[in-house]
mmCIF file with all atom_site columns, C-alpha atoms in Angstrom:
data_model
loop_
_atom_site.group_PDB
_atom_site.id
_atom_site.type_symbol
_atom_site.label_atom_id
_atom_site.label_alt_id
_atom_site.label_comp_id
_atom_site.label_asym_id
_atom_site.label_entity_id
_atom_site.label_seq_id
_atom_site.pdbx_PDB_ins_code
_atom_site.Cartn_x
_atom_site.Cartn_y
_atom_site.Cartn_z
_atom_site.occupancy
_atom_site.B_iso_or_equiv
_atom_site.pdbx_formal_charge
_atom_site.auth_seq_id
_atom_site.auth_comp_id
_atom_site.auth_asym_id
_atom_site.auth_atom_id
_atom_site.pdbx_PDB_model_num
ATOM 1   C CA . MET A 1 1   ? 41.159 -85.319  74.848 1.00 55.00 ? 142 MET A CA 1
ATOM 2   C CA . ILE A 1 2   ? 41.593 -88.730  73.607 1.00 64.00 ? 143 ILE A CA 1
ATOM 3   C CA . LYS A 1 3   ? 43.873 -91.208  75.313 1.00 86.00 ? 144 LYS A CA 1
ATOM 4   C CA . ASP A 1 4   ? 45.221 -94.246  73.519 1.00 94.00 ? 145 ASP A CA 1
ATOM 5   C CA . ASP A 1 5   ? 43.879 -97.941  74.324 1.00 95.00 ? 146 ASP A CA 1
ATOM 6   C CA . SER A 1 6   ? 46.472 -98.770  76.577 1.00 95.00 ? 147 SER A CA 1
ATOM 7   C CA . PHE A 1 7   ? 45.145 -95.829  78.970 1.00 96.00 ? 148 PHE A CA 1
ATOM 8   C CA . TYR A 1 8   ? 41.930 -97.092  78.562 1.00 97.00 ? 149 TYR A CA 1
ATOM 9   C CA . ILE A 1 9   ? 42.416 -100.807 79.298 1.00 97.00 ? 150 ILE A CA 1
ATOM 10  C CA . GLN A 1 10  ? 44.417 -99.912  81.960 1.00 97.00 ? 151 GLN A CA 1
ATOM 11  C CA . LYS A 1 11  ? 40.780 -97.763  83.288 1.00 98.00 ? 152 LYS A CA 1
ATOM 12  C CA . ALA A 1 12  ? 39.687 -101.587 82.818 1.00 98.00 ? 153 ALA A CA 1
ATOM 13  C CA . LEU A 1 13  ? 42.331 -103.111 84.733 1.00 98.00 ? 154 LEU A CA 1
ATOM 14  C CA . ASP A 1 14  ? 41.340 -101.175 87.896 1.00 98.00 ? 155 ASP A CA 1
ATOM 15  C CA . GLU A 1 15  ? 37.756 -101.668 87.474 1.00 98.00 ? 156 GLU A CA 1
ATOM 16  C CA . ALA A 1 16  ? 39.041 -105.676 86.899 1.00 97.00 ? 157 ALA A CA 1
ATOM 17  C CA . ALA A 1 17  ? 40.926 -105.603 90.674 1.00 97.00 ? 158 ALA A CA 1
ATOM 18  C CA . GLN A 1 18  ? 37.749 -103.851 92.295 1.00 97.00 ? 159 GLN A CA 1
ATOM 19  C CA . ALA A 1 19  ? 36.095 -107.151 91.141 1.00 97.00 ? 160 ALA A CA 1
ATOM 20  C CA . PHE A 1 20  ? 39.098 -109.305 92.554 1.00 95.00 ? 161 PHE A CA 1
ATOM 21  C CA . ALA A 1 21  ? 38.889 -107.372 95.810 1.00 95.00 ? 162 ALA A CA 1
ATOM 22  C CA . VAL A 1 22  ? 35.197 -108.448 95.982 1.00 96.00 ? 163 VAL A CA 1
ATOM 23  C CA . ASP A 1 23  ? 36.031 -112.190 95.384 1.00 94.00 ? 164 ASP A CA 1
ATOM 24  C CA . GLU A 1 24  ? 34.283 -111.510 91.665 1.00 96.00 ? 165 GLU A CA 1
ATOM 25  C CA . VAL A 1 25  ? 36.246 -112.854 88.337 1.00 95.00 ? 166 VAL A CA 1
ATOM 26  C CA . PRO A 1 26  ? 38.019 -110.195 87.781 1.00 96.00 ? 167 PRO A CA 1
ATOM 27  C CA . ILE A 1 27  ? 36.741 -108.608 84.490 1.00 97.00 ? 168 ILE A CA 1
ATOM 28  C CA . GLY A 1 28  ? 36.334 -104.831 84.222 1.00 98.00 ? 169 GLY A CA 1
ATOM 29  C CA . ALA A 1 29  ? 35.097 -102.902 81.374 1.00 98.00 ? 170 ALA A CA 1
ATOM 30  C CA . ILE A 1 30  ? 35.024 -98.957  79.996 1.00 98.00 ? 171 ILE A CA 1
ATOM 31  C CA . VAL A 1 31  ? 32.923 -97.661  77.310 1.00 98.00 ? 172 VAL A CA 1
ATOM 32  C CA . VAL A 1 32  ? 34.138 -94.145  75.821 1.00 97.00 ? 173 VAL A CA 1
ATOM 33  C CA . ASP A 1 33  ? 32.397 -91.908  73.589 1.00 97.00 ? 174 ASP A CA 1
ATOM 34  C CA . ALA A 1 34  ? 33.738 -89.874  70.542 1.00 94.00 ? 175 ALA A CA 1
ATOM 35  C CA . GLN A 1 35  ? 35.459 -87.012  72.766 1.00 94.00 ? 176 GLN A CA 1
ATOM 36  C CA . GLY A 1 36  ? 37.604 -89.480  74.709 1.00 95.00 ? 177 GLY A CA 1
ATOM 37  C CA . ALA A 1 37  ? 35.389 -89.276  77.796 1.00 96.00 ? 178 ALA A CA 1
ATOM 38  C CA . ILE A 1 38  ? 34.059 -92.233  80.109 1.00 97.00 ? 179 ILE A CA 1
ATOM 39  C CA . ILE A 1 39  ? 30.763 -92.738  80.171 1.00 98.00 ? 180 ILE A CA 1
ATOM 40  C CA . GLY A 1 40  ? 30.547 -96.448  81.361 1.00 98.00 ? 181 GLY A CA 1
ATOM 41  C CA . GLN A 1 41  ? 32.536 -98.365  83.751 1.00 98.00 ? 182 GLN A CA 1
ATOM 42  C CA . ALA A 1 42  ? 32.066 -101.404 86.026 1.00 98.00 ? 183 ALA A CA 1
ATOM 43  C CA . TYR A 1 43  ? 33.779 -104.520 86.742 1.00 98.00 ? 184 TYR A CA 1
ATOM 44  C CA . ASN A 1 44  ? 31.836 -107.951 87.237 1.00 97.00 ? 185 ASN A CA 1
ATOM 45  C CA . GLN A 1 45  ? 28.805 -108.399 89.526 1.00 97.00 ? 186 GLN A CA 1
ATOM 46  C CA . THR A 1 46  ? 27.617 -112.327 89.093 1.00 96.00 ? 187 THR A CA 1
ATOM 47  C CA . VAL A 1 47  ? 27.970 -112.750 92.709 1.00 95.00 ? 188 VAL A CA 1
ATOM 48  C CA . LYS A 1 48  ? 27.132 -109.864 94.164 1.00 95.00 ? 189 LYS A CA 1
ATOM 49  C CA . GLU A 1 49  ? 23.738 -109.351 92.448 1.00 96.00 ? 190 GLU A CA 1
ATOM 50  C CA . ASN A 1 50  ? 23.387 -113.647 91.950 1.00 96.00 ? 191 ASN A CA 1
ATOM 51  C CA . SER A 1 51  ? 22.754 -112.911 87.918 1.00 96.00 ? 192 SER A CA 1
ATOM 52  C CA . PRO A 1 52  ? 24.163 -114.486 84.713 1.00 94.00 ? 193 PRO A CA 1
ATOM 53  C CA . LEU A 1 53  ? 23.624 -111.032 83.304 1.00 96.00 ? 194 LEU A CA 1
ATOM 54  C CA . ALA A 1 54  ? 26.203 -109.212 85.574 1.00 97.00 ? 195 ALA A CA 1
ATOM 55  C CA . HIS A 1 55  ? 29.077 -109.091 83.351 1.00 97.00 ? 196 HIS A CA 1
ATOM 56  C CA . ALA A 1 56  ? 30.852 -105.827 83.290 1.00 98.00 ? 197 ALA A CA 1
ATOM 57  C CA . GLU A 1 57  ? 30.665 -105.226 79.772 1.00 98.00 ? 198 GLU A CA 1
ATOM 58  C CA . ILE A 1 58  ? 26.691 -105.932 80.178 1.00 98.00 ? 199 ILE A CA 1
ATOM 59  C CA . LEU A 1 59  ? 26.558 -103.034 83.048 1.00 98.00 ? 200 LEU A CA 1
ATOM 60  C CA . ALA A 1 60  ? 29.447 -100.740 81.924 1.00 98.00 ? 201 ALA A CA 1
ATOM 61  C CA . ILE A 1 61  ? 26.665 -100.010 78.469 1.00 98.00 ? 202 ILE A CA 1
ATOM 62  C CA . LYS A 1 62  ? 24.152 -99.875  80.201 1.00 98.00 ? 203 LYS A CA 1
ATOM 63  C CA . GLN A 1 63  ? 25.321 -97.094  82.031 1.00 98.00 ? 204 GLN A CA 1
ATOM 64  C CA . ALA A 1 64  ? 27.071 -95.505  79.225 1.00 98.00 ? 205 ALA A CA 1
ATOM 65  C CA . ALA A 1 65  ? 23.530 -96.044  77.147 1.00 98.00 ? 206 ALA A CA 1
ATOM 66  C CA . GLU A 1 66  ? 22.117 -94.224  80.083 1.00 98.00 ? 207 GLU A CA 1
ATOM 67  C CA . ALA A 1 67  ? 24.477 -91.697  80.666 1.00 97.00 ? 208 ALA A CA 1
ATOM 68  C CA . LEU A 1 68  ? 23.582 -90.915  76.368 1.00 97.00 ? 209 LEU A CA 1
ATOM 69  C CA . GLY A 1 69  ? 20.076 -91.755  76.667 1.00 97.00 ? 210 GLY A CA 1
ATOM 70  C CA . ASP A 1 70  ? 20.615 -93.416  73.626 1.00 97.00 ? 211 ASP A CA 1
ATOM 71  C CA . TRP A 1 71  ? 20.799 -97.141  74.265 1.00 96.00 ? 212 TRP A CA 1
ATOM 72  C CA . ARG A 1 72  ? 22.476 -96.482  70.069 1.00 96.00 ? 213 ARG A CA 1
ATOM 73  C CA . LEU A 1 73  ? 26.244 -96.421  71.213 1.00 97.00 ? 214 LEU A CA 1
ATOM 74  C CA . ASP A 1 74  ? 27.110 -95.191  67.780 1.00 94.00 ? 215 ASP A CA 1
ATOM 75  C CA . ASP A 1 75  ? 30.803 -93.494  68.040 1.00 94.00 ? 216 ASP A CA 1
ATOM 76  C CA . CYS A 1 76  ? 31.540 -95.695  71.382 1.00 97.00 ? 217 CYS A CA 1
ATOM 77  C CA . THR A 1 77  ? 34.372 -98.110  72.321 1.00 97.00 ? 218 THR A CA 1
ATOM 78  C CA . LEU A 1 78  ? 34.367 -100.831 74.352 1.00 98.00 ? 219 LEU A CA 1
ATOM 79  C CA . TYR A 1 79  ? 37.271 -101.373 76.795 1.00 98.00 ? 220 TYR A CA 1
ATOM 80  C CA . VAL A 1 80  ? 37.467 -104.814 78.233 1.00 98.00 ? 221 VAL A CA 1
ATOM 81  C CA . THR A 1 81  ? 39.693 -106.720 79.844 1.00 97.00 ? 222 THR A CA 1
ATOM 82  C CA . LEU A 1 82  ? 39.316 -109.821 79.013 1.00 96.00 ? 223 LEU A CA 1
ATOM 83  C CA . GLU A 1 83  ? 37.337 -111.119 75.478 1.00 95.00 ? 224 GLU A CA 1
ATOM 84  C CA . PRO A 1 84  ? 33.761 -110.885 75.371 1.00 95.00 ? 225 PRO A CA 1
ATOM 85  C CA . CYS A 1 85  ? 31.457 -113.863 75.878 1.00 93.00 ? 226 CYS A CA 1
ATOM 86  C CA . THR A 1 86  ? 29.042 -114.796 73.158 1.00 90.00 ? 227 THR A CA 1
ATOM 87  C CA . LEU A 1 87  ? 26.118 -112.902 75.128 1.00 92.00 ? 228 LEU A CA 1
ATOM 88  C CA . CYS A 1 88  ? 28.450 -109.704 75.878 1.00 94.00 ? 229 CYS A CA 1
ATOM 89  C CA . MET A 1 89  ? 29.083 -110.194 71.905 1.00 92.00 ? 230 MET A CA 1
ATOM 90  C CA . GLN A 1 90  ? 25.623 -109.361 70.553 1.00 91.00 ? 231 GLN A CA 1
ATOM 91  C CA . LEU A 1 91  ? 24.890 -106.958 72.857 1.00 94.00 ? 232 LEU A CA 1
ATOM 92  C CA . ILE A 1 92  ? 27.935 -104.802 71.764 1.00 95.00 ? 233 ILE A CA 1
ATOM 93  C CA . ILE A 1 93  ? 26.749 -105.263 68.362 1.00 91.00 ? 234 ILE A CA 1
ATOM 94  C CA . MET A 1 94  ? 23.115 -104.706 69.212 1.00 91.00 ? 235 MET A CA 1
ATOM 95  C CA . SER A 1 95  ? 23.872 -101.531 70.668 1.00 94.00 ? 236 SER A CA 1
ATOM 96  C CA . ARG A 1 96  ? 25.885 -100.592 67.679 1.00 93.00 ? 237 ARG A CA 1
ATOM 97  C CA . ILE A 1 97  ? 29.737 -99.852  69.822 1.00 95.00 ? 238 ILE A CA 1
ATOM 98  C CA . LYS A 1 98  ? 31.901 -98.745  66.907 1.00 95.00 ? 239 LYS A CA 1
ATOM 99  C CA . ARG A 1 99  ? 34.807 -100.230 68.656 1.00 96.00 ? 240 ARG A CA 1
ATOM 100 C CA . LEU A 1 100 ? 36.311 -103.212 70.865 1.00 96.00 ? 241 LEU A CA 1
ATOM 101 C CA . VAL A 1 101 ? 39.326 -103.468 72.306 1.00 97.00 ? 242 VAL A CA 1
ATOM 102 C CA . TYR A 1 102 ? 40.147 -106.127 74.750 1.00 96.00 ? 243 TYR A CA 1
ATOM 103 C CA . GLY A 1 103 ? 43.477 -107.250 76.527 1.00 96.00 ? 244 GLY A CA 1
ATOM 104 C CA . ALA A 1 104 ? 43.261 -111.124 76.955 1.00 94.00 ? 245 ALA A CA 1
ATOM 105 C CA . SER A 1 105 ? 41.729 -114.141 74.861 1.00 90.00 ? 246 SER A CA 1
ATOM 106 C CA . SER A 1 106 ? 39.327 -116.011 76.213 1.00 88.00 ? 247 SER A CA 1
ATOM 107 C CA . PRO A 1 107 ? 39.804 -119.656 74.633 1.00 79.00 ? 248 PRO A CA 1
ATOM 108 C CA . LEU A 1 108 ? 36.595 -121.840 77.248 1.00 80.00 ? 249 LEU A CA 1
ATOM 109 C CA . TYR A 1 109 ? 34.357 -118.390 76.719 1.00 79.00 ? 250 TYR A CA 1
ATOM 110 C CA . GLY A 1 110 ? 35.482 -115.674 74.009 1.00 81.00 ? 251 GLY A CA 1
ATOM 111 C CA . PHE A 1 111 ? 33.053 -115.282 71.729 1.00 82.00 ? 252 PHE A CA 1
ATOM 112 C CA . SER A 1 112 ? 35.947 -116.662 69.332 1.00 77.00 ? 253 SER A CA 1
ATOM 113 C CA . SER A 1 113 ? 36.262 -119.624 70.877 1.00 68.00 ? 254 SER A CA 1
ATOM 114 C CA . ASP A 1 114 ? 31.911 -120.471 70.759 1.00 61.00 ? 255 ASP A CA 1
ATOM 115 C CA . LYS A 1 115 ? 31.595 -123.123 68.062 1.00 63.00 ? 256 LYS A CA 1
ATOM 116 C CA . PHE A 1 116 ? 27.730 -122.592 68.309 1.00 63.00 ? 257 PHE A CA 1
ATOM 117 C CA . CYS A 1 117 ? 27.442 -118.676 67.828 1.00 64.00 ? 258 CYS A CA 1
ATOM 118 C CA . VAL A 1 118 ? 29.653 -116.959 64.897 1.00 64.00 ? 259 VAL A CA 1
ATOM 119 C CA . PHE A 1 119 ? 30.560 -114.102 64.214 1.00 64.00 ? 260 PHE A CA 1
ATOM 120 C CA . ASP A 1 120 ? 31.122 -112.948 60.922 1.00 65.00 ? 261 ASP A CA 1
ATOM 121 C CA . VAL A 1 121 ? 32.555 -109.398 61.918 1.00 61.00 ? 262 VAL A CA 1
ATOM 122 C CA . SER A 1 122 ? 34.418 -108.836 58.368 1.00 60.00 ? 263 SER A CA 1
ATOM 123 C CA . LYS A 1 123 ? 30.163 -107.887 57.721 1.00 60.00 ? 264 LYS A CA 1
ATOM 124 C CA . MET A 1 124 ? 30.325 -105.646 60.746 1.00 67.00 ? 265 MET A CA 1
ATOM 125 C CA . LYS A 1 125 ? 31.108 -102.190 61.531 1.00 80.00 ? 266 LYS A CA 1
ATOM 126 C CA . LEU A 1 126 ? 32.565 -103.257 64.503 1.00 88.00 ? 267 LEU A CA 1
ATOM 127 C CA . MET A 1 127 ? 36.378 -102.739 64.620 1.00 91.00 ? 268 MET A CA 1
ATOM 128 C CA . ILE A 1 128 ? 38.171 -105.325 66.581 1.00 91.00 ? 269 ILE A CA 1
ATOM 129 C CA . GLN A 1 129 ? 40.954 -105.091 68.584 1.00 93.00 ? 270 GLN A CA 1
ATOM 130 C CA . LYS A 1 130 ? 42.809 -107.447 71.032 1.00 93.00 ? 271 LYS A CA 1
ATOM 131 C CA . GLY A 1 131 ? 45.564 -108.094 72.618 1.00 93.00 ? 272 GLY A CA 1
ATOM 132 C CA . ILE A 1 132 ? 46.042 -104.111 74.259 1.00 93.00 ? 273 ILE A CA 1
ATOM 133 C CA . GLU A 1 133 ? 47.825 -104.604 77.990 1.00 94.00 ? 274 GLU A CA 1
ATOM 134 C CA . GLU A 1 134 ? 47.204 -108.576 77.229 1.00 93.00 ? 275 GLU A CA 1
ATOM 135 C CA . GLU A 1 135 ? 49.429 -109.827 80.075 1.00 95.00 ? 276 GLU A CA 1
ATOM 136 C CA . ALA A 1 136 ? 48.362 -107.684 82.488 1.00 95.00 ? 277 ALA A CA 1
ATOM 137 C CA . ALA A 1 137 ? 44.932 -109.078 82.069 1.00 95.00 ? 278 ALA A CA 1
ATOM 138 C CA . GLN A 1 138 ? 46.355 -112.220 81.660 1.00 93.00 ? 279 GLN A CA 1
ATOM 139 C CA . GLN A 1 139 ? 47.849 -112.071 85.688 1.00 96.00 ? 280 GLN A CA 1
ATOM 140 C CA . LEU A 1 140 ? 45.299 -110.611 87.186 1.00 95.00 ? 281 LEU A CA 1
ATOM 141 C CA . LEU A 1 141 ? 43.361 -113.324 86.197 1.00 93.00 ? 282 LEU A CA 1
ATOM 142 C CA . LYS A 1 142 ? 45.970 -116.083 86.851 1.00 93.00 ? 283 LYS A CA 1
ATOM 143 C CA . ARG A 1 143 ? 46.198 -114.651 90.248 1.00 94.00 ? 284 ARG A CA 1
ATOM 144 C CA . PHE A 1 144 ? 42.937 -115.262 91.022 1.00 94.00 ? 285 PHE A CA 1
ATOM 145 C CA . PHE A 1 145 ? 42.444 -118.587 89.597 1.00 90.00 ? 286 PHE A CA 1
ATOM 146 C CA . ASN A 1 146 ? 44.748 -119.438 91.665 1.00 91.00 ? 287 ASN A CA 1
ATOM 147 C CA . LYS A 1 147 ? 44.209 -118.483 94.737 1.00 88.00 ? 288 LYS A CA 1
ATOM 148 C CA . LYS A 1 148 ? 40.520 -120.138 94.644 1.00 83.00 ? 289 LYS A CA 1
ATOM 149 C CA . ARG A 1 149 ? 41.962 -123.235 93.898 1.00 85.00 ? 290 ARG A CA 1
ATOM 150 C CA . SER A 1 150 ? 44.558 -122.943 97.094 1.00 84.00 ? 291 SER A CA 1
ATOM 151 C CA . CYS A 1 151 ? 41.329 -122.610 98.813 1.00 75.00 ? 292 CYS A CA 1
ATOM 152 C CA . ASN A 1 152 ? 41.852 -126.563 98.449 1.00 54.00 ? 293 ASN A CA 1
ATOM 153 C CA . GLY A 1 153 ? 38.467 -126.082 96.336 1.00 55.00 ? 294 GLY A CA 1
ATOM 154 C CA . THR A 1 154 ? 36.204 -125.312 99.326 1.00 51.00 ? 295 THR A CA 1
ATOM 155 C CA . GLN A 1 155 ? 34.863 -122.684 97.234 1.00 49.00 ? 296 GLN A CA 1
ATOM 156 C CA . LYS A 1 156 ? 32.721 -122.675 94.292 1.00 50.00 ? 297 LYS A CA 1
ATOM 157 C CA . ILE A 1 157 ? 34.765 -121.411 91.372 1.00 48.00 ? 298 ILE A CA 1
ATOM 158 C CA . GLU A 1 158 ? 32.810 -118.468 89.432 1.00 50.00 ? 299 GLU A CA 1
ATOM 159 C CA . GLN A 1 159 ? 32.597 -117.740 85.613 1.00 50.00 ? 300 GLN A CA 1
ATOM 160 C CA . GLY A 1 160 ? 32.110 -114.414 84.302 1.00 50.00 ? 301 GLY A CA 1
#
């Protein structure tokens, strides 16, 4: 049974909470197939993996492709708590995901704010829905970065 967008974003927020718990930037992603089954789920692991490629979206898409046995995710939807960066957006397009649903916008690193790489989504088959559970996603990120800042700058703030 297919649930609504808020249900799946909540699942992505659960992933983001796991990232928060292990001191990673709290971003979570879920890939859902056409029947509503979760076939990929992940949270940011850039610190753990010591890799700029360990974004939640990348890890969830990789897991979904493995589950389907195909890199083409034609009828899938990606739910992510924060607007994807340009790197992740290119992967979303290349993997042929049908729909992108995200919570909070990212004025610093979001694909729609990137002045160097503009995506003409009107020419793509990708449908985009933003602002689903936006407040919850923003609050989790704010709590994370306030916690980092309260350490008096002794810890390096990671972006992901």
